[in-house]
Coordinates of C-alpha atoms and ligand atoms in Angstrom, one line a residue:
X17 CA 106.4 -15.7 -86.0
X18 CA 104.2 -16.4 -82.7
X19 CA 103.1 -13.5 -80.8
X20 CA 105.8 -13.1 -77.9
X21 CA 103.8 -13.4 -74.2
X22 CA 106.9 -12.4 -72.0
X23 CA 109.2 -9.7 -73.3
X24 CA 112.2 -8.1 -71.3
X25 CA 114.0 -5.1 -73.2
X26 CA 117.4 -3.9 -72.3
X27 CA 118.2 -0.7 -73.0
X28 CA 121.8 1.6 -73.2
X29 CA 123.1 5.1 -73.9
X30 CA 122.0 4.4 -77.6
X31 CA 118.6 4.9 -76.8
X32 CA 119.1 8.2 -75.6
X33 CA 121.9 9.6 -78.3
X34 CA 119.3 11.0 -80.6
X35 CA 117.4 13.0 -77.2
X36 CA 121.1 14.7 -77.1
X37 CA 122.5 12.8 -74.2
X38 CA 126.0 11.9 -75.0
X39 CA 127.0 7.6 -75.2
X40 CA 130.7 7.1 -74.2
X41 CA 131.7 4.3 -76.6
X42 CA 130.7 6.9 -79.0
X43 CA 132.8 9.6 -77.4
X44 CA 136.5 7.7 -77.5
X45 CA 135.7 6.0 -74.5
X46 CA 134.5 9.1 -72.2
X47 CA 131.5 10.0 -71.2
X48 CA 131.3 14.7 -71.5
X49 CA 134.9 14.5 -72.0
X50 CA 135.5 12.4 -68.3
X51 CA 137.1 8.8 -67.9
X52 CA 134.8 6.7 -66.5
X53 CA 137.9 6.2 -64.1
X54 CA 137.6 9.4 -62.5
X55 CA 134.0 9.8 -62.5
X56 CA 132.4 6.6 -62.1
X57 CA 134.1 4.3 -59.4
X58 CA 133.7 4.3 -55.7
X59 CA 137.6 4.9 -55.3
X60 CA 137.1 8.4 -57.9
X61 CA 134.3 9.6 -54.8
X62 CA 136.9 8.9 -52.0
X63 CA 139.3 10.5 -54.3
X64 CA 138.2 13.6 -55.2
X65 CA 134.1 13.6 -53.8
X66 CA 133.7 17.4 -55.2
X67 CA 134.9 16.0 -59.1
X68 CA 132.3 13.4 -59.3
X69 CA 129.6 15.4 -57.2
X70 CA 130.4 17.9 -60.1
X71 CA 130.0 15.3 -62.7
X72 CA 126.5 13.7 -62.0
X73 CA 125.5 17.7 -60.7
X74 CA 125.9 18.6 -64.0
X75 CA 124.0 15.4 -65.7
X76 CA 121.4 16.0 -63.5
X77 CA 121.1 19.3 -64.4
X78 CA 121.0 18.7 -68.4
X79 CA 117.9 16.5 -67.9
X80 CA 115.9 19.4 -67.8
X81 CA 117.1 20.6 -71.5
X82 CA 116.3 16.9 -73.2
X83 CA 113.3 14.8 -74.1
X84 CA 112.2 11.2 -74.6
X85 CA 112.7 10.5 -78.0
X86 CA 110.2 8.4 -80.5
X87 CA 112.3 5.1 -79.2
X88 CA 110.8 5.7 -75.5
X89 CA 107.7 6.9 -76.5
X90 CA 107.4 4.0 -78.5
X91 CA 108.5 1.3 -76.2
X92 CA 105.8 3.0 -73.4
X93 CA 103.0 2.9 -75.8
X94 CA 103.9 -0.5 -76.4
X95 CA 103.6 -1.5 -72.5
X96 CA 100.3 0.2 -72.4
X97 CA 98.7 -2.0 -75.1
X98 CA 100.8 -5.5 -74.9
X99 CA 98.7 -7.8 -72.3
X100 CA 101.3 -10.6 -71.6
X101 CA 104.7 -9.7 -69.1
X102 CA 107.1 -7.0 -70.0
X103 CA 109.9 -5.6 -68.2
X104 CA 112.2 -2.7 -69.1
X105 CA 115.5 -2.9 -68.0
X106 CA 117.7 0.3 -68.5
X107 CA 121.6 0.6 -68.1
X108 CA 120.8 4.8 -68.3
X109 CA 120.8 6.8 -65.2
X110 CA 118.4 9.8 -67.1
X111 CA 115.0 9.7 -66.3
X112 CA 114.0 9.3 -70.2
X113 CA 112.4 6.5 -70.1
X114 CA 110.4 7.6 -66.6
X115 CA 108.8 10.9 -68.6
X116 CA 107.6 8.5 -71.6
X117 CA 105.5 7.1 -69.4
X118 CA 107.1 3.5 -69.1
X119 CA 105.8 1.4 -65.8
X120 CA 107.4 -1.8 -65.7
X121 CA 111.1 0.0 -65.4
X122 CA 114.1 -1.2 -63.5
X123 CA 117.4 0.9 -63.7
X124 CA 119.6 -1.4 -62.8
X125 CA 123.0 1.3 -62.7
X126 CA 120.9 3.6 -60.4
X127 CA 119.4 7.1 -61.1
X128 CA 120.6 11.0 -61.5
X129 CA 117.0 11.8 -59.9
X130 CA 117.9 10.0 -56.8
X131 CA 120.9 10.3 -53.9
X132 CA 121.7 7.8 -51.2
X133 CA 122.6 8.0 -48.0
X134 CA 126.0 6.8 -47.3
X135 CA 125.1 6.0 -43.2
X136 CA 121.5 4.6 -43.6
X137 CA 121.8 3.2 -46.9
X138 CA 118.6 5.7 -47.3
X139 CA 117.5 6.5 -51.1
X140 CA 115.9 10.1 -51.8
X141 CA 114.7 12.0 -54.3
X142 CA 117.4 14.6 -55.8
X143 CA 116.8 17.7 -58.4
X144 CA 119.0 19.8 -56.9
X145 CA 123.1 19.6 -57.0
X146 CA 124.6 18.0 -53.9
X147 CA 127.6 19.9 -52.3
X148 CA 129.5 20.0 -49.6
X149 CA 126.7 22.0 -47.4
X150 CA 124.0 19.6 -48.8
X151 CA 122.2 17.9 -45.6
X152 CA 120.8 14.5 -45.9
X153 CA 116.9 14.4 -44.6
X154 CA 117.4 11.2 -42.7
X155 CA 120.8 11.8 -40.3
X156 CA 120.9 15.7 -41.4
X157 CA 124.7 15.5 -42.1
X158 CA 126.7 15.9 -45.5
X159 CA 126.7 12.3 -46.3
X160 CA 125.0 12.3 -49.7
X161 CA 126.3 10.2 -52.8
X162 CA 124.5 9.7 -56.3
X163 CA 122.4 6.7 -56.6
X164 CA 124.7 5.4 -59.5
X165 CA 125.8 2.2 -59.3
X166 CA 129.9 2.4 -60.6
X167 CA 131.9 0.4 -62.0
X168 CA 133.1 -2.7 -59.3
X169 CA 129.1 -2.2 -57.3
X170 CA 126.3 -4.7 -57.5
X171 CA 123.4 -3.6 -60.2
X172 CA 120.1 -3.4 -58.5
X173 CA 117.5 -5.6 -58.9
X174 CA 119.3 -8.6 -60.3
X175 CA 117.2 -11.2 -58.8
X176 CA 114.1 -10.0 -60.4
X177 CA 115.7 -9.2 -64.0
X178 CA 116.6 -12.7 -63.7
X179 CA 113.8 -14.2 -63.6
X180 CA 112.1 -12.6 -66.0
X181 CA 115.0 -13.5 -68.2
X182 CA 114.3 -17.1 -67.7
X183 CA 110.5 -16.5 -68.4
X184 CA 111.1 -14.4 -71.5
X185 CA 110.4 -15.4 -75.0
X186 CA 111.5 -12.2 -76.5
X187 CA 115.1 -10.5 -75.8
X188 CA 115.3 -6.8 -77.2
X189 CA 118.5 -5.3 -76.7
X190 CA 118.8 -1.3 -77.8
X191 CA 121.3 1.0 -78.1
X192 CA 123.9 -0.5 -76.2
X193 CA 127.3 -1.2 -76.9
X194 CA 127.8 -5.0 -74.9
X195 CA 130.9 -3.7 -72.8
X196 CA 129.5 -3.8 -69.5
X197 CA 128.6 -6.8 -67.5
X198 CA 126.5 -8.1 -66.5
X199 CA 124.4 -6.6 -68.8
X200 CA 126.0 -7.5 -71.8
X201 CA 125.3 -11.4 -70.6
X202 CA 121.5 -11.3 -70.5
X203 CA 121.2 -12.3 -73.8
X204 CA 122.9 -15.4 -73.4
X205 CA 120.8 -16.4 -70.3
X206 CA 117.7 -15.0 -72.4
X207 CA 119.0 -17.8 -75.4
X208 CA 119.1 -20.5 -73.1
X209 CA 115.2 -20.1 -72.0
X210 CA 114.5 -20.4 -75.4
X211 CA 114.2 -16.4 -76.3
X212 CA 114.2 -15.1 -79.6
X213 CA 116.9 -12.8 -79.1
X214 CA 117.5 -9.6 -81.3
X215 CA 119.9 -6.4 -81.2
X216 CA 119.1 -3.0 -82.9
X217 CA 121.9 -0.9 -82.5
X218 CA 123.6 1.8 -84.6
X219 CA 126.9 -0.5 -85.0
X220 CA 127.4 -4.2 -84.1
X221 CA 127.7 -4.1 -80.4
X222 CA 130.1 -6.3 -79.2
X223 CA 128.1 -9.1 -78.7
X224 CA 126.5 -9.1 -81.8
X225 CA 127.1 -13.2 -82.4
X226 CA 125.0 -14.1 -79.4
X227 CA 121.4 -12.6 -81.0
X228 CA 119.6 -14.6 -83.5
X229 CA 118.5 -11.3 -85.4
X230 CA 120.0 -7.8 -85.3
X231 CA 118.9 -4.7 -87.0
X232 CA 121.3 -1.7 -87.6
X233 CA 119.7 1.7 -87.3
X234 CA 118.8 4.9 -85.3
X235 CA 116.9 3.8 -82.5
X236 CA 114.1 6.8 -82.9
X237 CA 113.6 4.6 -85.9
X238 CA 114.0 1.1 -85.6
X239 CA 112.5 0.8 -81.9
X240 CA 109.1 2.2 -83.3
X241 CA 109.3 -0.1 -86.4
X242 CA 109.9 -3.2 -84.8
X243 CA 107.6 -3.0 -82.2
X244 CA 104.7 -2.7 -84.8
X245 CA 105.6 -5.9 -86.0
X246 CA 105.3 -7.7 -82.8
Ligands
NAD25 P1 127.8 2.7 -74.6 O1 128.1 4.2 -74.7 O2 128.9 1.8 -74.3 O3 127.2 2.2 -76.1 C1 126.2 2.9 -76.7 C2 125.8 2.1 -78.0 O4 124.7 2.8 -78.6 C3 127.0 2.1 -79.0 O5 127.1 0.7 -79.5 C4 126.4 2.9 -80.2 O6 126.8 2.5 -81.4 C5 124.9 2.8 -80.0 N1 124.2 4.0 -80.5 C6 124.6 5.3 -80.4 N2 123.6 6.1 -80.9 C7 122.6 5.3 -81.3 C8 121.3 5.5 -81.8 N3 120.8 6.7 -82.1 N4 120.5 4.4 -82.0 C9 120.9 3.2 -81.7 N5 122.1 2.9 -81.2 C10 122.9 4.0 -80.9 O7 126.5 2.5 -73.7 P2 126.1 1.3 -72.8 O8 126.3 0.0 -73.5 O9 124.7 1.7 -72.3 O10 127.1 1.4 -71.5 C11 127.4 2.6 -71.0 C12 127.3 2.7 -69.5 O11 127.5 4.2 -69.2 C13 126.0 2.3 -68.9 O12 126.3 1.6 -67.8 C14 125.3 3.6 -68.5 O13 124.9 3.5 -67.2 C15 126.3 4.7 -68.6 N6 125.9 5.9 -69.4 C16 124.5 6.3 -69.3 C17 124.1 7.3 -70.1 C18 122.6 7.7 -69.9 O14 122.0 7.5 -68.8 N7 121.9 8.2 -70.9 C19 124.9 7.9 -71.0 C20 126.3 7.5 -71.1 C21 126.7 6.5 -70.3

């Protein structure tokens, strides 16, 4: 097998089951006993804005009590040493991947660590909970929303994950259950430039048929092991 010189990995909730952040596939279809419904669309926030507030609060709040796991660490140490192109592309909003040390990182659904400004469109930094007296720095009024992109918004980035899908010649897909578009498409865009394309995943995901290779597994396992085969 030829050394791969332009690798994109897409990571999921998977990845981060074993640092003791719940998946929702996993869960009966909720993620901490919510529907996505009710937590993770723009019409839940005009809804009921205190539920979700609650909701990502409390997510945010649990990063402080979990840590990357040896499939972060391992993918991080592998950036650091690999001298061709590599981008990370995460569908997680936790900041895992961030405190292994990864660079070349795009979170394409948004992060818990980060609000928006609903006026100015503004992104800022967010530890603490946002309530109703929460002031946004940039207009100074209450108009704060996570920087999560739900369910029916744009993911960020997609021009640039893109193109280094067309570029790639290695596709690794972790930990992700191939129910959510567009991410669950890469790998057939990654297939048509020619990638090799490969899954490792607890369970066939759903897209299991479109990879050349899969490997079934505990990421904290398989991630590390694989990677010292590249
Ligand atoms: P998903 O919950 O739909 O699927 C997770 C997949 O990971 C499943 O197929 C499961 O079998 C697999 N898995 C579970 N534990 C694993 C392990 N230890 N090793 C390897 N594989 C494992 O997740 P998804 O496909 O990422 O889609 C969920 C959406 O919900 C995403 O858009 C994401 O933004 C959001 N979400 C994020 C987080 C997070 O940030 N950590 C957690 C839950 C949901």
């Amino acid at each position: 097998m030829t050394r791969p010189r332009r690798i994109v990995v897409l990571t999921g909730a998977g990845i981060s089951a074993e640092s003791g952040i719940n998946t929702f596939r996993d869960n009966g279809g909720l993620w901490e006993n919510q529907r996505m419904e009710d937590v993770a669309t723009p019409e839940a926030f005009a809804r009921d804005p205190q539920l979700v507030q609650r909701f990502y609060n409390a997510r945010r709040a649990q990063l402080k009590d979990v840590m990357p796991n040896p499939a972060h660490l391992a993918l991080a140490e592998f950036e650091k040493t690999f001298d061709g192109g590599f981008l990370l592309v995460t569908q997680n909003v936790d900041d895992l991947h961030d405190r292994a040390g990864s660079h070349t990182l795009i979170h394409m659904h948004g992060e818990l660590k980060k609000s928006r400004c609903t006026r100015t469109q503004k992104i800022h930094e967010q530890m603490a909970d946002i309530t109703d007296n929460t002031l946004c720095d940039c207009c100074g009024t209450p108009t704060l929303r996570p920087h999560i992109v739900w369910f029916g918004e744009t993911p960020l980035m997609m021009d640039e994950i893109y193109q280094a899908l067309d570029q790639c010649d290695l596709f690794l897909s972790i930990g992700t259950s191939g129910h959510v578009y567009p991410a669950a498409g890469f790998v057939e865009v990654a297939r048509q430039a020619g990638a090799r394309t490969v899954e490792i995943n607890k369970e066939p995901s759903l897209g299991i048929d479109h990879f050349a290779e899969a490997i079934q597994g505990l990421a904290s396992v398989e991630v590390p092991a694989f990677l010292r085969t590249l």
